[in-house]
mmCIF file of C-alpha atoms and ligand atoms in Angstrom:
data_model
loop_
_atom_site.group_PDB
_atom_site.id
_atom_site.type_symbol
_atom_site.label_atom_id
_atom_site.label_comp_id
_atom_site.label_asym_id
_atom_site.label_seq_id
_atom_site.Cartn_x
_atom_site.Cartn_y
_atom_site.Cartn_z
ATOM 1 C CA LYS A 1 126.857 34.428 20.153
ATOM 2 C CA ALA A 2 130.434 33.442 20.499
ATOM 3 C CA GLU A 3 129.497 31.391 23.396
ATOM 4 C CA GLN A 4 126.750 29.644 21.548
ATOM 5 C CA LEU A 5 129.044 28.931 18.714
ATOM 6 C CA SER A 6 131.651 27.134 20.855
ATOM 7 C CA ASP A 7 129.042 25.433 22.789
ATOM 8 C CA LEU A 8 127.649 23.834 19.619
ATOM 9 C CA ALA A 9 131.099 22.991 18.041
ATOM 10 C CA GLU A 10 132.805 21.832 21.187
ATOM 11 C CA PRO A 11 131.075 18.392 21.939
ATOM 12 C CA LEU A 12 131.648 17.339 18.306
ATOM 13 C CA ARG A 13 135.399 17.410 18.523
ATOM 14 C CA LYS A 14 136.362 13.785 18.128
ATOM 15 C CA PRO A 15 140.124 12.906 18.548
ATOM 16 C CA ASP A 16 140.235 10.539 15.503
ATOM 17 C CA LYS A 17 141.092 10.790 11.891
ATOM 18 C CA TYR A 18 142.497 13.950 10.567
ATOM 19 C CA THR A 19 142.170 17.366 12.135
ATOM 20 C CA ILE A 20 140.477 20.020 10.015
ATOM 21 C CA GLY A 21 141.011 23.735 10.853
ATOM 22 C CA ILE A 22 138.327 26.280 10.685
ATOM 23 C CA PRO A 23 139.276 29.896 11.132
ATOM 24 C CA LEU A 24 136.991 31.700 13.734
ATOM 25 C CA ALA A 25 137.051 34.794 11.288
ATOM 26 C CA LEU A 26 135.002 36.328 8.435
ATOM 27 C CA PRO A 27 131.938 34.156 7.429
ATOM 28 C CA PHE A 28 132.621 31.572 10.084
ATOM 29 C CA TRP A 29 131.284 33.833 12.736
ATOM 30 C CA GLU A 30 127.877 33.360 11.016
ATOM 31 C CA TRP A 31 128.389 29.861 9.360
ATOM 32 C CA GLY A 32 130.811 28.150 11.683
ATOM 33 C CA VAL A 33 128.116 26.012 13.265
ATOM 34 C CA LEU A 34 127.112 24.455 9.860
ATOM 35 C CA TRP A 35 130.703 23.639 8.978
ATOM 36 C CA ALA A 36 131.902 22.456 12.328
ATOM 37 C CA ASN A 37 129.004 20.035 12.553
ATOM 38 C CA PHE A 38 129.427 18.914 9.100
ATOM 39 C CA PHE A 39 133.125 17.895 9.369
ATOM 40 C CA ALA A 40 132.423 16.359 12.781
ATOM 41 C CA GLU A 41 129.643 14.347 11.263
ATOM 42 C CA LEU A 42 132.185 13.066 8.607
ATOM 43 C CA GLY A 43 134.446 11.955 11.414
ATOM 44 C CA PHE A 44 137.072 14.710 11.442
ATOM 45 C CA ARG A 45 138.326 16.456 14.378
ATOM 46 C CA VAL A 46 137.247 20.038 14.137
ATOM 47 C CA PHE A 47 139.714 22.554 15.322
ATOM 48 C CA LEU A 48 138.517 26.169 15.526
ATOM 49 C CA SER A 49 141.195 28.892 15.861
ATOM 50 C CA PRO A 50 140.968 30.702 19.225
ATOM 51 C CA LYS A 51 139.257 34.145 19.527
ATOM 52 C CA THR A 52 141.230 36.932 18.142
ATOM 53 C CA ASN A 53 143.836 38.615 20.357
ATOM 54 C CA ASN A 54 146.469 41.317 19.725
ATOM 55 C CA ARG A 55 149.048 38.639 18.777
ATOM 56 C CA LEU A 56 146.801 36.884 16.209
ATOM 57 C CA ALA A 57 145.828 40.267 14.740
ATOM 58 C CA ARG A 58 149.492 41.250 14.436
ATOM 59 C CA ILE A 59 150.362 38.022 12.825
ATOM 60 C CA GLY A 60 147.628 38.698 10.245
ATOM 61 C CA ILE A 61 148.798 42.208 9.717
ATOM 62 C CA GLU A 62 152.502 41.197 9.201
ATOM 63 C CA SER A 63 151.609 38.456 6.681
ATOM 64 C CA MET A 64 149.587 40.662 4.268
ATOM 65 C CA THR A 65 150.718 41.146 0.746
ATOM 66 C CA ALA A 66 147.982 43.626 -0.122
ATOM 67 C CA GLU A 67 146.217 46.347 1.714
ATOM 68 C CA THR A 68 142.735 45.324 2.881
ATOM 69 C CA CYS A 69 140.234 45.915 5.753
ATOM 70 C CA PHE A 70 141.063 44.909 9.205
ATOM 71 C CA PRO A 71 138.764 41.734 9.205
ATOM 72 C CA VAL A 72 140.653 40.270 6.323
ATOM 73 C CA LYS A 73 144.051 40.813 8.021
ATOM 74 C CA VAL A 74 142.669 39.127 11.086
ATOM 75 C CA PHE A 75 141.480 36.183 9.054
ATOM 76 C CA HIS A 76 145.066 35.830 7.737
ATOM 77 C CA GLY A 77 146.335 35.590 11.407
ATOM 78 C CA HIS A 78 143.735 32.871 12.151
ATOM 79 C CA VAL A 79 144.717 30.790 9.062
ATOM 80 C CA LYS A 80 148.432 31.169 9.994
ATOM 81 C CA PHE A 81 147.698 29.878 13.471
ATOM 82 C CA LEU A 82 145.686 26.988 12.059
ATOM 83 C CA SER A 83 148.419 26.078 9.671
ATOM 84 C CA ARG A 84 150.656 25.001 12.520
ATOM 85 C CA TYR A 85 148.059 22.730 14.289
ATOM 86 C CA ALA A 86 145.518 21.444 11.718
ATOM 87 C CA HIS A 87 146.192 18.770 9.093
ATOM 88 C CA TYR A 88 143.665 20.358 6.669
ATOM 89 C CA LEU A 89 142.563 23.932 6.362
ATOM 90 C CA PHE A 90 138.860 24.625 5.381
ATOM 91 C CA LEU A 91 138.897 27.701 3.294
ATOM 92 C CA PRO A 92 135.829 27.598 1.100
ATOM 93 C CA ASN A 93 134.853 30.186 -1.605
ATOM 94 C CA MET A 94 131.531 31.249 -0.119
ATOM 95 C CA ILE A 95 129.669 32.987 -2.774
ATOM 96 C CA ASN A 96 126.357 33.857 -1.524
ATOM 97 C CA MET A 97 123.853 33.255 1.375
ATOM 98 C CA PRO A 98 120.138 32.271 1.777
ATOM 99 C CA THR A 99 117.998 35.391 1.394
ATOM 100 C CA LEU A 100 114.519 36.347 2.625
ATOM 101 C CA LEU A 101 113.240 36.725 -0.918
ATOM 102 C CA GLU A 102 114.215 34.509 -3.714
ATOM 103 C CA LYS A 103 114.920 37.585 -6.038
ATOM 104 C CA GLU A 104 117.587 38.891 -3.680
ATOM 105 C CA ALA A 105 121.130 38.304 -4.646
ATOM 106 C CA GLY A 106 122.668 37.539 -1.242
ATOM 107 C CA PHE A 107 126.319 37.895 -2.257
ATOM 108 C CA PHE A 108 129.233 37.953 0.150
ATOM 109 C CA CYS A 109 131.695 40.730 -0.272
ATOM 110 C CA PRO A 110 134.332 39.918 -3.026
ATOM 111 C CA LEU A 111 137.038 39.803 -0.230
ATOM 112 C CA VAL A 112 135.082 37.040 1.590
ATOM 113 C CA GLN A 113 134.468 35.156 -1.601
ATOM 114 C CA SER A 114 138.091 35.285 -2.578
ATOM 115 C CA SER A 115 139.690 35.066 0.851
ATOM 116 C CA GLN A 116 141.282 31.675 0.216
ATOM 117 C CA TYR A 117 143.222 32.936 -2.761
ATOM 118 C CA LEU A 118 144.485 36.012 -0.712
ATOM 119 C CA VAL A 119 145.654 33.907 2.226
ATOM 120 C CA LYS A 120 147.137 30.958 0.134
ATOM 121 C CA ALA A 121 149.275 33.508 -1.679
ATOM 122 C CA ALA A 122 150.279 35.468 1.353
ATOM 123 C CA LEU A 123 151.233 32.362 3.395
ATOM 124 C CA GLY A 124 152.501 30.194 0.668
ATOM 125 C CA LEU A 125 150.098 27.358 1.796
ATOM 126 C CA ASP A 126 150.445 23.821 0.373
ATOM 127 C CA GLU A 127 147.510 23.338 -2.048
ATOM 128 C CA ARG A 128 147.001 19.698 -0.842
ATOM 129 C CA ARG A 129 146.107 20.696 2.621
ATOM 130 C CA ILE A 130 143.335 23.107 1.575
ATOM 131 C CA VAL A 131 139.704 22.007 1.350
ATOM 132 C CA ASN A 132 138.141 24.741 -0.697
ATOM 133 C CA PRO A 133 134.731 24.013 -2.301
ATOM 134 C CA THR A 134 132.944 26.787 -3.944
ATOM 135 C CA VAL A 135 129.636 27.096 -2.164
ATOM 136 C CA TYR A 136 126.481 28.931 -3.175
ATOM 137 C CA LEU A 137 124.388 28.682 0.187
ATOM 138 C CA LYS A 138 121.414 30.191 -1.606
ATOM 139 C CA ASP A 139 121.033 27.135 -3.830
ATOM 140 C CA GLU A 140 118.667 24.199 -3.333
ATOM 141 C CA PHE A 141 119.948 21.359 -1.245
ATOM 142 C CA PRO A 142 120.816 18.939 -4.160
ATOM 143 C CA ALA A 143 123.059 21.574 -5.739
ATOM 144 C CA LEU A 144 124.704 22.413 -2.542
ATOM 145 C CA VAL A 145 125.515 18.702 -1.894
ATOM 146 C CA ARG A 146 127.093 18.668 -5.371
ATOM 147 C CA GLN A 147 129.031 21.729 -4.831
ATOM 148 C CA VAL A 148 130.481 20.527 -1.545
ATOM 149 C CA HIS A 149 131.130 17.002 -2.633
ATOM 150 C CA ASP A 150 132.934 18.111 -5.777
ATOM 151 C CA GLY A 151 134.945 20.536 -3.767
ATOM 152 C CA ILE A 152 136.037 18.322 -0.951
ATOM 153 C CA PHE A 153 136.438 14.925 -2.774
ATOM 154 C CA PRO A 154 139.727 15.690 -4.421
ATOM 155 C CA THR A 155 141.344 16.341 -0.961
ATOM 156 C CA LEU A 156 139.170 14.292 1.458
ATOM 157 C CA GLY A 157 137.888 11.581 -0.809
ATOM 158 C CA VAL A 158 134.447 11.556 0.958
ATOM 159 C CA LYS A 159 131.643 9.948 -0.831
ATOM 160 C CA ARG A 160 128.501 11.933 -2.056
ATOM 161 C CA LYS A 161 126.075 9.975 0.295
ATOM 162 C CA LYS A 162 128.058 10.955 3.307
ATOM 163 C CA VAL A 163 128.450 14.488 2.224
ATOM 164 C CA GLU A 164 124.543 14.616 1.814
ATOM 165 C CA ALA A 165 123.864 13.066 5.368
ATOM 166 C CA ALA A 166 126.411 15.388 6.978
ATOM 167 C CA LEU A 167 125.194 18.376 5.266
ATOM 168 C CA GLU A 168 121.642 17.772 6.281
ATOM 169 C CA ILE A 169 122.782 17.614 9.875
ATOM 170 C CA GLY A 170 125.011 20.716 9.665
ATOM 171 C CA LEU A 171 122.235 22.794 8.241
ATOM 172 C CA ALA A 172 119.754 21.525 10.726
ATOM 173 C CA LYS A 173 122.178 22.637 13.533
ATOM 174 C CA GLN A 174 122.826 25.965 11.947
ATOM 175 C CA GLN A 175 118.984 26.485 11.725
ATOM 176 C CA GLU A 176 118.720 25.461 15.460
ATOM 177 C CA PHE A 177 121.422 28.027 16.280
ATOM 178 C CA VAL A 178 119.717 30.897 14.406
ATOM 179 C CA SER A 179 116.449 30.046 16.058
ATOM 180 C CA LYS A 180 118.159 30.047 19.495
ATOM 181 C CA LEU A 181 119.566 33.575 18.800
ATOM 182 C CA ARG A 182 116.018 34.842 17.657
ATOM 183 C CA ALA A 183 114.314 33.292 20.716
ATOM 184 C CA ILE A 184 116.857 35.105 22.948
ATOM 185 C CA GLY A 185 116.106 38.448 21.171
ATOM 186 C CA LYS A 186 112.356 37.905 21.207
ATOM 187 C CA GLU A 187 112.347 37.248 25.014
ATOM 188 C CA PHE A 188 114.540 40.388 25.577
ATOM 189 C CA LEU A 189 112.343 42.629 23.582
ATOM 190 C CA ALA A 190 109.182 41.178 25.038
ATOM 191 C CA SER A 191 110.571 42.075 28.543
ATOM 192 C CA GLU A 192 110.869 45.728 27.485
ATOM 193 C CA ASN A 193 107.928 48.164 27.531
ATOM 194 C CA GLY A 194 109.355 51.018 25.440
ATOM 195 C CA GLU A 195 110.312 53.244 28.296
ATOM 196 C CA ASP A 196 114.072 52.684 27.832
ATOM 197 C CA PRO A 197 115.786 53.251 24.541
ATOM 198 C CA ILE A 198 117.318 50.028 22.944
ATOM 199 C CA TRP A 199 120.346 50.299 20.857
ATOM 200 C CA ILE A 200 120.173 48.114 17.718
ATOM 201 C CA ILE A 201 123.679 47.150 16.601
ATOM 202 C CA SER A 202 124.153 46.357 12.923
ATOM 203 C CA GLY A 203 127.333 45.214 11.138
ATOM 204 C CA ARG A 204 128.888 42.106 9.859
ATOM 205 C CA PRO A 205 129.233 39.071 12.195
ATOM 206 C CA TYR A 206 132.921 39.267 12.513
ATOM 207 C CA ASN A 207 132.637 42.924 13.731
ATOM 208 C CA LEU A 208 129.521 42.252 15.918
ATOM 209 C CA TYR A 209 131.041 39.265 17.828
ATOM 210 C CA ASP A 210 134.749 39.241 17.550
ATOM 211 C CA GLU A 211 135.685 41.228 20.665
ATOM 212 C CA ARG A 212 139.073 42.352 19.252
ATOM 213 C CA LEU A 213 137.451 43.793 16.241
ATOM 214 C CA ASN A 214 134.628 45.587 18.134
ATOM 215 C CA LEU A 215 136.834 46.603 21.108
ATOM 216 C CA ARG A 216 134.385 44.904 23.460
ATOM 217 C CA LEU A 217 131.626 47.261 22.541
ATOM 218 C CA GLY A 218 128.930 45.017 24.130
ATOM 219 C CA ARG A 219 130.695 44.961 27.516
ATOM 220 C CA HIS A 220 131.179 48.778 27.399
ATOM 221 C CA LEU A 221 127.562 49.332 26.650
ATOM 222 C CA SER A 222 126.521 46.964 29.535
ATOM 223 C CA LYS A 223 128.707 49.028 31.994
ATOM 224 C CA LEU A 224 127.099 52.086 30.945
ATOM 225 C CA GLY A 225 123.598 50.485 31.531
ATOM 226 C CA ILE A 226 122.735 50.870 27.887
ATOM 227 C CA LYS A 227 120.325 48.156 26.533
ATOM 228 C CA ALA A 228 121.643 46.856 23.203
ATOM 229 C CA ILE A 229 121.055 43.957 20.778
ATOM 230 C CA PRO A 230 122.760 42.890 17.736
ATOM 231 C CA LEU A 231 120.898 42.315 14.399
ATOM 232 C CA ASP A 232 121.143 38.622 14.447
ATOM 233 C CA PHE A 233 118.792 38.450 17.503
ATOM 234 C CA LEU A 234 116.129 40.124 15.479
ATOM 235 C CA ASP A 235 113.311 38.731 13.355
ATOM 236 C CA LEU A 236 113.739 40.887 10.254
ATOM 237 C CA SER A 237 111.486 38.592 8.058
ATOM 238 C CA GLY A 238 108.526 41.230 8.120
ATOM 239 C CA VAL A 239 110.716 44.203 7.029
ATOM 240 C CA ASP A 240 110.057 45.218 3.418
ATOM 241 C CA LEU A 241 113.128 46.045 1.368
ATOM 242 C CA SER A 242 111.337 46.611 -1.932
ATOM 243 C CA ASP A 243 112.700 50.132 -2.197
ATOM 244 C CA PHE A 244 116.244 48.670 -2.521
ATOM 245 C CA PRO A 245 115.457 46.153 -5.462
ATOM 246 C CA ASN A 246 119.047 45.785 -6.465
ATOM 247 C CA MET A 247 120.618 45.158 -3.186
ATOM 248 C CA TYR A 248 123.557 42.903 -4.117
ATOM 249 C CA TRP A 249 125.097 41.930 -0.764
ATOM 250 C CA GLY A 250 123.229 39.449 1.530
ATOM 251 C CA LEU A 251 124.617 41.342 4.682
ATOM 252 C CA GLY A 252 123.741 44.665 3.173
ATOM 253 C CA ALA A 253 120.128 43.539 3.050
ATOM 254 C CA LYS A 254 120.193 42.508 6.617
ATOM 255 C CA ILE A 255 121.741 45.830 7.696
ATOM 256 C CA LEU A 256 119.289 47.887 5.686
ATOM 257 C CA ARG A 257 116.221 45.792 7.103
ATOM 258 C CA THR A 258 117.578 46.463 10.555
ATOM 259 C CA ALA A 259 117.880 50.206 9.801
ATOM 260 C CA LYS A 260 114.293 50.202 8.668
ATOM 261 C CA LEU A 261 113.124 48.486 11.837
ATOM 262 C CA VAL A 262 115.116 51.102 13.936
ATOM 263 C CA LYS A 263 113.508 53.877 11.983
ATOM 264 C CA ALA A 264 110.039 52.463 12.417
ATOM 265 C CA THR A 265 110.400 51.811 16.074
ATOM 266 C CA SER A 266 110.573 54.902 18.307
ATOM 267 C CA HIS A 267 112.545 53.400 21.199
ATOM 268 C CA PHE A 268 115.075 51.686 18.867
ATOM 269 C CA PHE A 269 118.324 53.634 18.130
ATOM 270 C CA GLY A 270 120.813 52.413 15.501
ATOM 271 C CA VAL A 271 124.508 51.881 15.756
ATOM 272 C CA HIS A 272 126.362 50.693 12.757
ATOM 273 C CA LEU A 273 129.817 49.099 13.159
ATOM 274 C CA THR A 274 131.956 49.133 10.130
ATOM 275 C CA ASN A 275 135.668 49.143 9.144
ATOM 276 C CA PHE A 276 138.022 51.536 7.352
ATOM 277 C CA SER A 277 138.570 50.275 3.805
ATOM 278 C CA CYS A 278 135.199 48.454 3.730
ATOM 279 C CA GLY A 279 134.207 48.716 -0.064
ATOM 280 C CA ALA A 280 130.585 47.397 0.571
ATOM 281 C CA ASP A 281 129.966 49.744 3.510
ATOM 282 C CA SER A 282 130.952 52.711 1.448
ATOM 283 C CA PHE A 283 127.648 52.465 -0.345
ATOM 284 C CA ILE A 284 125.596 50.705 2.573
ATOM 285 C CA GLU A 285 126.502 53.735 4.849
ATOM 286 C CA HIS A 286 124.697 56.121 2.499
ATOM 287 C CA PHE A 287 121.655 53.863 2.319
ATOM 288 C CA TYR A 288 121.596 53.440 5.997
ATOM 289 C CA ASN A 289 121.706 57.296 6.442
ATOM 290 C CA HIS A 290 118.904 57.708 3.776
ATOM 291 C CA VAL A 291 116.725 55.094 5.665
ATOM 292 C CA MET A 292 117.257 56.901 8.997
ATOM 293 C CA GLY A 293 115.985 60.229 7.673
ATOM 294 C CA GLY A 294 116.610 62.725 10.466
ATOM 295 C CA LYS A 295 116.647 60.078 13.211
ATOM 296 C CA PRO A 296 120.046 60.172 15.022
ATOM 297 C CA TYR A 297 122.321 57.154 14.658
ATOM 298 C CA LEU A 298 125.912 56.279 15.469
ATOM 299 C CA LEU A 299 128.379 55.048 12.856
ATOM 300 C CA LEU A 300 131.521 53.470 14.383
ATOM 301 C CA GLU A 301 134.363 52.895 11.900
ATOM 302 C CA LEU A 302 137.039 50.873 13.440
ATOM 303 C CA ASP A 303 140.426 49.553 12.347
ATOM 304 C CA GLU A 304 143.429 47.792 13.805
ATOM 305 C CA HIS A 305 143.934 50.329 16.576
ATOM 306 C CA SER A 306 143.078 48.760 19.950
ATOM 307 C CA ALA A 307 142.596 52.024 22.075
ATOM 308 C CA VAL A 308 139.087 52.230 23.201
ATOM 309 C CA ALA A 309 138.848 55.909 24.296
ATOM 310 C CA GLY A 310 138.019 57.278 20.846
ATOM 311 C CA MET A 311 135.064 54.767 20.547
ATOM 312 C CA MET A 312 133.891 55.450 23.975
ATOM 313 C CA THR A 313 133.775 59.259 23.440
ATOM 314 C CA ARG A 314 131.490 58.710 20.597
ATOM 315 C CA VAL A 315 129.342 56.165 22.508
ATOM 316 C CA GLU A 316 128.955 58.568 25.466
ATOM 317 C CA ALA A 317 127.974 61.541 23.078
ATOM 318 C CA PHE A 318 125.484 59.390 21.338
ATOM 319 C CA ASN A 319 124.104 58.267 24.564
ATOM 320 C CA ASN A 320 123.328 61.834 25.518
ATOM 321 C CA VAL A 321 121.624 62.370 22.068
ATOM 322 C CA VAL A 322 119.552 59.271 22.565
ATOM 323 C CA GLN A 323 118.388 60.242 26.134
ATOM 324 C CA ASN A 324 117.314 63.703 24.903
ATOM 325 C CA VAL A 325 115.437 62.352 21.784
ATOM 326 C CA HIS A 326 113.873 59.505 23.751
ATOM 327 C CA GLN A 327 112.705 61.754 26.658
ATOM 328 C CA LYS A 328 111.146 64.168 24.267
ATOM 329 C CA HIS A 329 109.273 61.393 22.551
ATOM 330 C CA LEU A 330 107.997 59.997 25.829
ATOM 331 C CA GLN A 331 106.811 63.565 26.784
ATOM 332 C CA LYS A 332 104.862 64.197 23.606
ATOM 333 C CA PRO A 333 101.641 62.399 24.493
ATOM 334 C CA MET A 334 101.758 64.274 27.813
ATOM 335 C CA LEU A 335 102.044 67.649 26.095
ATOM 336 C CA LYS A 336 99.248 66.738 23.742
ATOM 337 C CA ALA A 337 96.947 65.916 26.754
ATOM 338 C CA ILE A 338 97.817 69.450 28.395
HETATM 339 S S1 SF4 B 1 132.478 43.475 3.673
HETATM 340 FE FE1 SF4 B 1 133.972 45.003 4.216
HETATM 341 S S2 SF4 B 1 134.759 44.593 6.151
HETATM 342 FE FE2 SF4 B 1 133.886 42.822 5.274
HETATM 343 S S3 SF4 B 1 135.487 41.615 4.242
HETATM 344 FE FE3 SF4 B 1 134.416 42.882 2.697
HETATM 345 S S4 SF4 B 1 135.581 44.886 2.716
HETATM 346 FE FE4 SF4 B 1 136.145 43.736 4.563
#
């Protein structure tokens, strides 16, 4: 996904006008394609912060004025990096996201919604450099145009017509990106016949795709020969979530739909990636456990420590459990026949 994101953003970097910095952290791991294309279309030079490394993470941790989860600390590191290179900083208040059903709330976590206030206070950023529209991605297109225009006009002075055209292109690129991920997932699952277990990794995009945050989990699973796929590559549109009618968080709904798909598919096994101090997941984890019933799953709770041994011990232990459960399941029809 990281490669796809930079592939889509890279050709649009034009060396004219002002540079606008977008931190490759928090919601931009999911929505970066929309915003990179949007600003490039308006004629700005889009500058993405680099992938997280220990140095960026440390800069973030050292600049914190309050204790938060690790992804928010890392976000601070990215913004501090960008503040040295980009003329403007794009730090929107992203309130909600599109949902599968209209009645779903689709909210981002409060720390994501308010991240610009946290980082502005911590880094003492100049207000005139910050582009910070308040955006409800779940709203209809005309409302979205109004929100973005009203939010960026005071700083960038871009006319509404231009915002509308650029937003249309940005949203189309975002949709194209999402479809590409689903197509890859569909192709992968179609090539499987159910004989091998498949690990379905749920979590928030910054945990799933930022390799400093997930300690390169994907690469480690691959080395162990474990087949795994993150939730964004799955089509969850057919998964009923009516037993969680008040699910407040957009990503929470995605995680629980994934859990339900795992529970309903015998060769799928769930791994949920989360962070210490994650308020939203302190609820979601219980719901995830409830959905799983007795089916084994792995919960990986990570923080700023970069040692991988602890995680791998759990991964290897879970792999043994998965192999046992899956073998028993494969043998069941045979036993019945005997
Ligand atoms: S959802 Fe959890 S991990 Fe993500 S920003 Fe909020 S508290 Fe942090």
